GROMACS .gro file of C-alpha atoms in nm:
model
  274
    1MET     CA    1   0.520   1.212   2.183
    2LYS     CA    2   0.125   1.232   2.114
    3ILE     CA    3  -0.026   0.909   1.936
    4SER     CA    4  -0.347   0.975   1.772
    5LEU     CA    5  -0.577   0.627   1.773
    6ILE     CA    6  -0.877   0.594   1.519
    7THR     CA    7  -1.169   0.383   1.570
    8ALA     CA    8  -1.426   0.365   1.335
    9VAL     CA    9  -1.762   0.223   1.428
   10TYR     CA   10  -2.081   0.092   1.266
   11ASP     CA   11  -2.335  -0.138   1.443
   12ALA     CA   12  -2.076  -0.247   1.703
   13GLU     CA   13  -2.266  -0.179   2.042
   14ASP     CA   14  -2.138  -0.540   2.195
   15THR     CA   15  -1.757  -0.459   2.156
   16VAL     CA   16  -1.667  -0.102   2.073
   17GLY     CA   17  -1.691  -0.032   2.478
   18ASP     CA   18  -1.377  -0.281   2.483
   19ALA     CA   19  -1.175  -0.130   2.215
   20ILE     CA   20  -1.235   0.216   2.407
   21ALA     CA   21  -1.139   0.081   2.772
   22SER     CA   22  -0.826  -0.076   2.629
   23VAL     CA   23  -0.711   0.287   2.493
   24ALA     CA   24  -0.808   0.444   2.839
   25ARG     CA   25  -0.643   0.231   3.063
   26GLN     CA   26  -0.292   0.271   2.836
   27SER     CA   27   0.003   0.406   3.063
   28HIS     CA   28   0.118   0.613   2.774
   29ARG     CA   29  -0.100   0.950   2.842
   30ASN     CA   30  -0.008   1.159   2.555
   31LEU     CA   31  -0.291   1.049   2.327
   32GLU     CA   32  -0.585   1.146   2.150
   33HIS     CA   33  -0.870   0.880   2.056
   34LEU     CA   34  -1.097   0.964   1.804
   35ILE     CA   35  -1.414   0.811   1.722
   36ILE     CA   36  -1.550   0.818   1.387
   37GLU     CA   37  -1.920   0.676   1.409
   38GLY     CA   38  -2.104   0.614   1.092
   39ARG     CA   39  -2.471   0.641   1.222
   40SER     CA   40  -2.501   0.292   1.340
   41HIS     CA   41  -2.862   0.148   1.352
   42ASP     CA   42  -2.809  -0.036   1.678
   43GLY     CA   43  -2.685   0.107   2.003
   44SER     CA   44  -2.316   0.216   1.929
   45LEU     CA   45  -2.346   0.573   2.021
   46ALA     CA   46  -2.498   0.465   2.365
   47ALA     CA   47  -2.205   0.229   2.436
   48ILE     CA   48  -1.935   0.496   2.306
   49GLU     CA   49  -2.078   0.722   2.565
   50ALA     CA   50  -2.069   0.472   2.855
   51ALA     CA   51  -1.736   0.444   2.803
   52ARG     CA   52  -1.601   0.749   2.726
   53HIS     CA   53  -1.239   0.868   2.860
   54SER     CA   54  -1.096   1.219   2.923
   55ARG     CA   55  -0.890   1.194   2.594
   56MET     CA   56  -1.171   1.050   2.352
   57ILE     CA   57  -1.336   1.275   2.091
   58ALA     CA   58  -1.629   1.126   1.904
   59PHE     CA   59  -1.766   1.226   1.561
   60SER     CA   60  -2.104   1.117   1.419
   61GLU     CA   61  -2.179   1.152   1.085
   62ALA     CA   62  -2.272   0.924   0.744
   63ASP     CA   63  -1.941   0.820   0.562
   64GLY     CA   64  -1.889   0.591   0.252
   65GLY     CA   65  -1.757   0.254   0.452
   66LEU     CA   66  -1.477   0.182   0.677
   67TYR     CA   67  -1.175   0.322   0.478
   68ASP     CA   68  -1.349   0.676   0.420
   69ALA     CA   69  -1.414   0.687   0.815
   70LEU     CA   70  -1.055   0.613   0.860
   71ASN     CA   71  -0.954   0.860   0.617
   72LYS     CA   72  -1.172   1.089   0.804
   73GLY     CA   73  -0.985   1.034   1.123
   74ILE     CA   74  -0.652   1.077   0.962
   75ALA     CA   75  -0.741   1.419   0.843
   76ARG     CA   76  -0.836   1.484   1.220
   77ALA     CA   77  -0.560   1.362   1.382
   78THR     CA   78  -0.342   1.604   1.569
   79GLY     CA   79  -0.062   1.341   1.678
   80GLU     CA   80   0.286   1.311   1.528
   81VAL     CA   81   0.187   0.914   1.519
   82VAL     CA   82  -0.149   0.784   1.405
   83GLY     CA   83  -0.252   0.409   1.458
   84PHE     CA   84  -0.561   0.223   1.487
   85VAL     CA   85  -0.795   0.032   1.744
   86HIS     CA   86  -1.098  -0.098   1.557
   87ALA     CA   87  -1.414  -0.143   1.712
   88ASP     CA   88  -1.451  -0.517   1.743
   89ASP     CA   89  -1.085  -0.515   1.864
   90MET     CA   90  -0.856  -0.422   2.125
   91LEU     CA   91  -0.488  -0.340   2.262
   92ALA     CA   92  -0.340  -0.634   2.430
   93HIS     CA   93  -0.226  -0.465   2.725
   94ARG     CA   94  -0.163  -0.138   2.915
   95ASP     CA   95   0.187  -0.063   2.786
   96ALA     CA   96   0.123  -0.135   2.435
   97LEU     CA   97   0.114   0.226   2.325
   98ALA     CA   98   0.426   0.315   2.568
   99HIS     CA   99   0.646   0.040   2.378
  100VAL     CA  100   0.532   0.197   2.045
  101ALA     CA  101   0.634   0.537   2.145
  102ALA     CA  102   0.976   0.428   2.279
  103ALA     CA  103   1.021   0.314   1.943
  104PHE     CA  104   0.958   0.632   1.770
  105ALA     CA  105   1.166   0.824   1.997
  106ASP     CA  106   1.412   0.756   1.716
  107PRO     CA  107   1.317   1.052   1.481
  108GLN     CA  108   1.460   0.825   1.190
  109VAL     CA  109   1.178   0.554   1.257
  110GLU     CA  110   0.872   0.590   1.022
  111ALA     CA  111   0.703   0.272   1.087
  112VAL     CA  112   0.627   0.075   1.404
  113PHE     CA  113   0.472  -0.319   1.363
  114ALA     CA  114   0.421  -0.576   1.613
  115ASN     CA  115   0.215  -0.926   1.645
  116LEU     CA  116  -0.160  -0.980   1.669
  117ASP     CA  117  -0.394  -1.253   1.817
  118TYR     CA  118  -0.733  -1.358   1.639
  119VAL     CA  119  -0.947  -1.442   1.911
  120LEU     CA  120  -1.316  -1.565   1.980
  121ARG     CA  121  -1.530  -1.308   1.933
  122GLY     CA  122  -1.707  -1.390   2.238
  123ASP     CA  123  -1.396  -1.495   2.444
  124PRO     CA  124  -1.105  -1.259   2.362
  125ASP     CA  125  -0.865  -1.504   2.593
  126THR     CA  126  -0.904  -1.774   2.352
  127VAL     CA  127  -0.646  -1.719   2.041
  128ILE     CA  128  -0.734  -1.919   1.734
  129ARG     CA  129  -0.431  -1.754   1.519
  130HIS     CA  130  -0.136  -1.588   1.606
  131TRP     CA  131   0.010  -1.350   1.355
  132ALA     CA  132   0.387  -1.293   1.438
  133ASN     CA  133   0.504  -1.029   1.149
  134GLY     CA  134   0.875  -1.069   1.152
  135GLY     CA  135   1.108  -0.822   1.050
  136PHE     CA  136   1.102  -0.648   0.704
  137THR     CA  137   1.342  -0.649   0.417
  138PRO     CA  138   1.240  -0.535   0.040
  139ALA     CA  139   1.230  -0.898  -0.096
  140LYS     CA  140   0.969  -1.028   0.137
  141LEU     CA  141   0.688  -0.789  -0.034
  142ARG     CA  142   0.720  -1.044  -0.344
  143ARG     CA  143   0.677  -1.347  -0.087
  144GLY     CA  144   0.358  -1.197   0.034
  145TRP     CA  145   0.452  -1.047   0.327
  146ALA     CA  146   0.281  -0.766   0.515
  147PRO     CA  147   0.229  -0.659   0.874
  148ALA     CA  148  -0.095  -0.733   1.051
  149HIS     CA  149  -0.242  -0.387   0.924
  150PRO     CA  150  -0.417  -0.307   1.283
  151THR     CA  151  -0.046  -0.320   1.461
  152LEU     CA  152   0.112  -0.046   1.239
  153TYR     CA  153   0.154   0.275   1.372
  154LEU     CA  154   0.304   0.557   1.108
  155ARG     CA  155   0.387   0.926   1.166
  156ARG     CA  156   0.130   1.144   1.038
  157SER     CA  157   0.346   1.258   0.792
  158THR     CA  158   0.333   0.956   0.563
  159TYR     CA  159  -0.019   0.983   0.556
  160ALA     CA  160   0.029   1.354   0.432
  161ARG     CA  161   0.294   1.215   0.179
  162LEU     CA  162   0.077   0.888   0.067
  163GLY     CA  163  -0.289   1.031   0.062
  164GLY     CA  164  -0.453   0.803   0.310
  165PHE     CA  165  -0.659   0.513   0.194
  166ASN     CA  166  -0.789   0.425  -0.152
  167THR     CA  167  -1.198   0.368  -0.082
  168SER     CA  168  -1.211   0.219  -0.437
  169TYR     CA  169  -1.117  -0.066  -0.220
  170ARG     CA  170  -1.378  -0.228  -0.025
  171ILE     CA  171  -1.142  -0.484   0.168
  172ALA     CA  172  -0.786  -0.453   0.100
  173ALA     CA  173  -0.746  -0.084   0.076
  174ASP     CA  174  -0.503  -0.151   0.405
  175TYR     CA  175  -0.311  -0.424   0.209
  176ASP     CA  176  -0.270  -0.186  -0.075
  177PHE     CA  177  -0.194   0.122   0.149
  178MET     CA  178   0.081  -0.075   0.318
  179LEU     CA  179   0.232  -0.194  -0.001
  180ARG     CA  180   0.235   0.167  -0.101
  181VAL     CA  181   0.443   0.242   0.247
  182PHE     CA  182   0.665  -0.033   0.225
  183SER     CA  183   0.751   0.019  -0.156
  184ALA     CA  184   0.860   0.343  -0.110
  185PRO     CA  185   1.011   0.419   0.246
  186GLN     CA  186   1.103   0.750   0.388
  187GLY     CA  187   1.267   0.605   0.678
  188ARG     CA  188   1.327   0.295   0.949
  189ALA     CA  189   1.056   0.060   1.040
  190VAL     CA  190   1.091  -0.101   1.390
  191TYR     CA  191   0.943  -0.458   1.451
  192LEU     CA  192   0.840  -0.519   1.830
  193PRO     CA  193   0.839  -0.883   1.866
  194GLU     CA  194   0.551  -0.891   2.107
  195LEU     CA  195   0.182  -0.917   2.094
  196LEU     CA  196   0.031  -0.534   2.100
  197TYR     CA  197  -0.319  -0.630   1.943
  198LYS     CA  198  -0.620  -0.860   1.968
  199MET     CA  199  -0.836  -0.933   1.666
  200ARG     CA  200  -1.212  -1.102   1.720
  201LEU     CA  201  -1.273  -1.317   1.439
  202GLY     CA  202  -1.558  -1.235   1.201
  203GLY     CA  203  -1.415  -0.942   1.025
  204VAL     CA  204  -1.532  -0.804   0.686
  205SER     CA  205  -1.265  -0.995   0.492
  206ASN     CA  206  -1.321  -1.312   0.663
  207ARG     CA  207  -1.706  -1.343   0.718
  208SER     CA  208  -1.801  -1.528   0.431
  209LEU     CA  209  -1.651  -1.734   0.112
  210ALA     CA  210  -1.785  -1.455  -0.076
  211HIS     CA  211  -1.579  -1.213   0.088
  212LEU     CA  212  -1.303  -1.412   0.090
  213ARG     CA  213  -1.314  -1.420  -0.293
  214ARG     CA  214  -1.363  -1.050  -0.311
  215LYS     CA  215  -1.074  -1.012  -0.062
  216MET     CA  216  -0.807  -1.201  -0.272
  217ALA     CA  217  -0.936  -1.025  -0.642
  218GLU     CA  218  -0.857  -0.692  -0.430
  219ASP     CA  219  -0.535  -0.837  -0.334
  220TYR     CA  220  -0.451  -0.902  -0.685
  221ARG     CA  221  -0.551  -0.575  -0.776
  222ALA     CA  222  -0.297  -0.415  -0.516
  223ILE     CA  223  -0.024  -0.621  -0.584
  224ARG     CA  224  -0.018  -0.534  -0.985
  225ALA     CA  225  -0.117  -0.189  -0.892
  226ASN     CA  226   0.192  -0.157  -0.663
  227HIS     CA  227   0.419  -0.334  -0.920
  228LEU     CA  228   0.479  -0.617  -0.756
  229GLY     CA  229   0.481  -0.866  -1.080
  230GLY     CA  230   0.312  -0.901  -1.385
  231PRO     CA  231  -0.040  -1.111  -1.427
  232VAL     CA  232   0.127  -1.462  -1.347
  233SER     CA  233   0.395  -1.356  -1.102
  234ALA     CA  234   0.140  -1.161  -0.929
  235LEU     CA  235  -0.077  -1.462  -0.896
  236GLY     CA  236   0.254  -1.612  -0.737
  237VAL     CA  237   0.267  -1.290  -0.430
  238LEU     CA  238  -0.097  -1.369  -0.371
  239ALA     CA  239  -0.047  -1.780  -0.327
  240ARG     CA  240   0.242  -1.675  -0.092
  241LYS     CA  241   0.042  -1.448   0.120
  242ASN     CA  242  -0.255  -1.652   0.180
  243LEU     CA  243  -0.021  -1.977   0.228
  244SER     CA  244   0.199  -1.786   0.484
  245LYS     CA  245  -0.141  -1.757   0.712
  246LEU     CA  246  -0.153  -2.140   0.793
  247ARG     CA  247   0.149  -2.108   1.021
  248GLN     CA  248  -0.050  -1.845   1.235
  249PHE     CA  249  -0.276  -2.171   1.343
  250VAL     CA  250  -0.012  -2.327   1.531
  251GLU     CA  251   0.241  -2.040   1.629
  252ARG     CA  252   0.188  -1.881   1.946
  253ASP     CA  253   0.331  -1.569   2.145
  254GLN     CA  254   0.665  -1.614   2.306
  255GLY     CA  255   0.629  -1.376   2.530
  256ALA     CA  256   0.668  -0.972   2.537
  257THR     CA  257   1.007  -0.806   2.491
  258THR     CA  258   1.117  -0.516   2.608
  259PRO     CA  259   1.214  -0.149   2.441
  260ALA     CA  260   1.564  -0.229   2.481
  261ASP     CA  261   1.535  -0.577   2.280
  262HIS     CA  262   1.320  -0.363   2.014
  263ALA     CA  263   1.628  -0.145   1.956
  264LEU     CA  264   1.800  -0.464   1.802
  265LEU     CA  265   1.558  -0.479   1.520
  266LEU     CA  266   1.636  -0.142   1.364
  267ASP     CA  267   1.784  -0.120   1.057
  268ALA     CA  268   2.099   0.087   1.004
  269ASN     CA  269   2.017   0.180   0.671
  270PRO     CA  270   1.660   0.397   0.695
  271ARG     CA  271   1.625   0.354   0.323
  272LYS     CA  272   1.622  -0.033   0.335
  273ALA     CA  273   1.472  -0.065   0.671
  274LEU     CA  274   1.086   0.015   0.600
   0.00000   0.00000   0.00000
């Protein structure tokens, strides 16, 4: 099974090499790595070239921001499955994509997601928050549940069906897209109860109080747009979404599991699993 990974890059010369290296070392070899570089002002292009691997294809062109760049990558992807590795982040271990591919071996599976660690920007081995998604049920959407987006892999046909990210959102287009996916499933979702991804702190959504306010405003808009509640109940969904993050500071990953363990989390009903 071919997996397309997309990395959007803009002024990330200090970290993009680690992101690319985490893809290059994957034991799953049937993949393409699309680098969408947005005409950076720093040395990102040189860092990309220095980390180049044989399954990587790089494009350098102006874009309209992160989600526009990701949409460009999706349009160019040729794999059956699509995922993302952001320029500041990395896949957690060399078998991450092998575990994803094993889950997608079932043709009824539409989505696969897993756990994520937030790590110090200068020290990826120091974990600040641990995001353990847990399995999905439809009721969880109204409790503010969403998978950690960088761990979410989808069949390319899902993007064709839903049309990619809504670029009118500057920070929360990923949350809006996930609500669209999980509100209108076409197959099963598999939760892999293991760490697949490391995210450096300091991303767009949490870099300042102004960004946090904008993120909450856009999350609220996405909740309303996806019919998870009226004006008052949507505020409840937003509050539960934000409160759920508090436990991420005290939880820690309990260790990786095997693809055989992952099979236990498959929902028997493909219309309810996602």
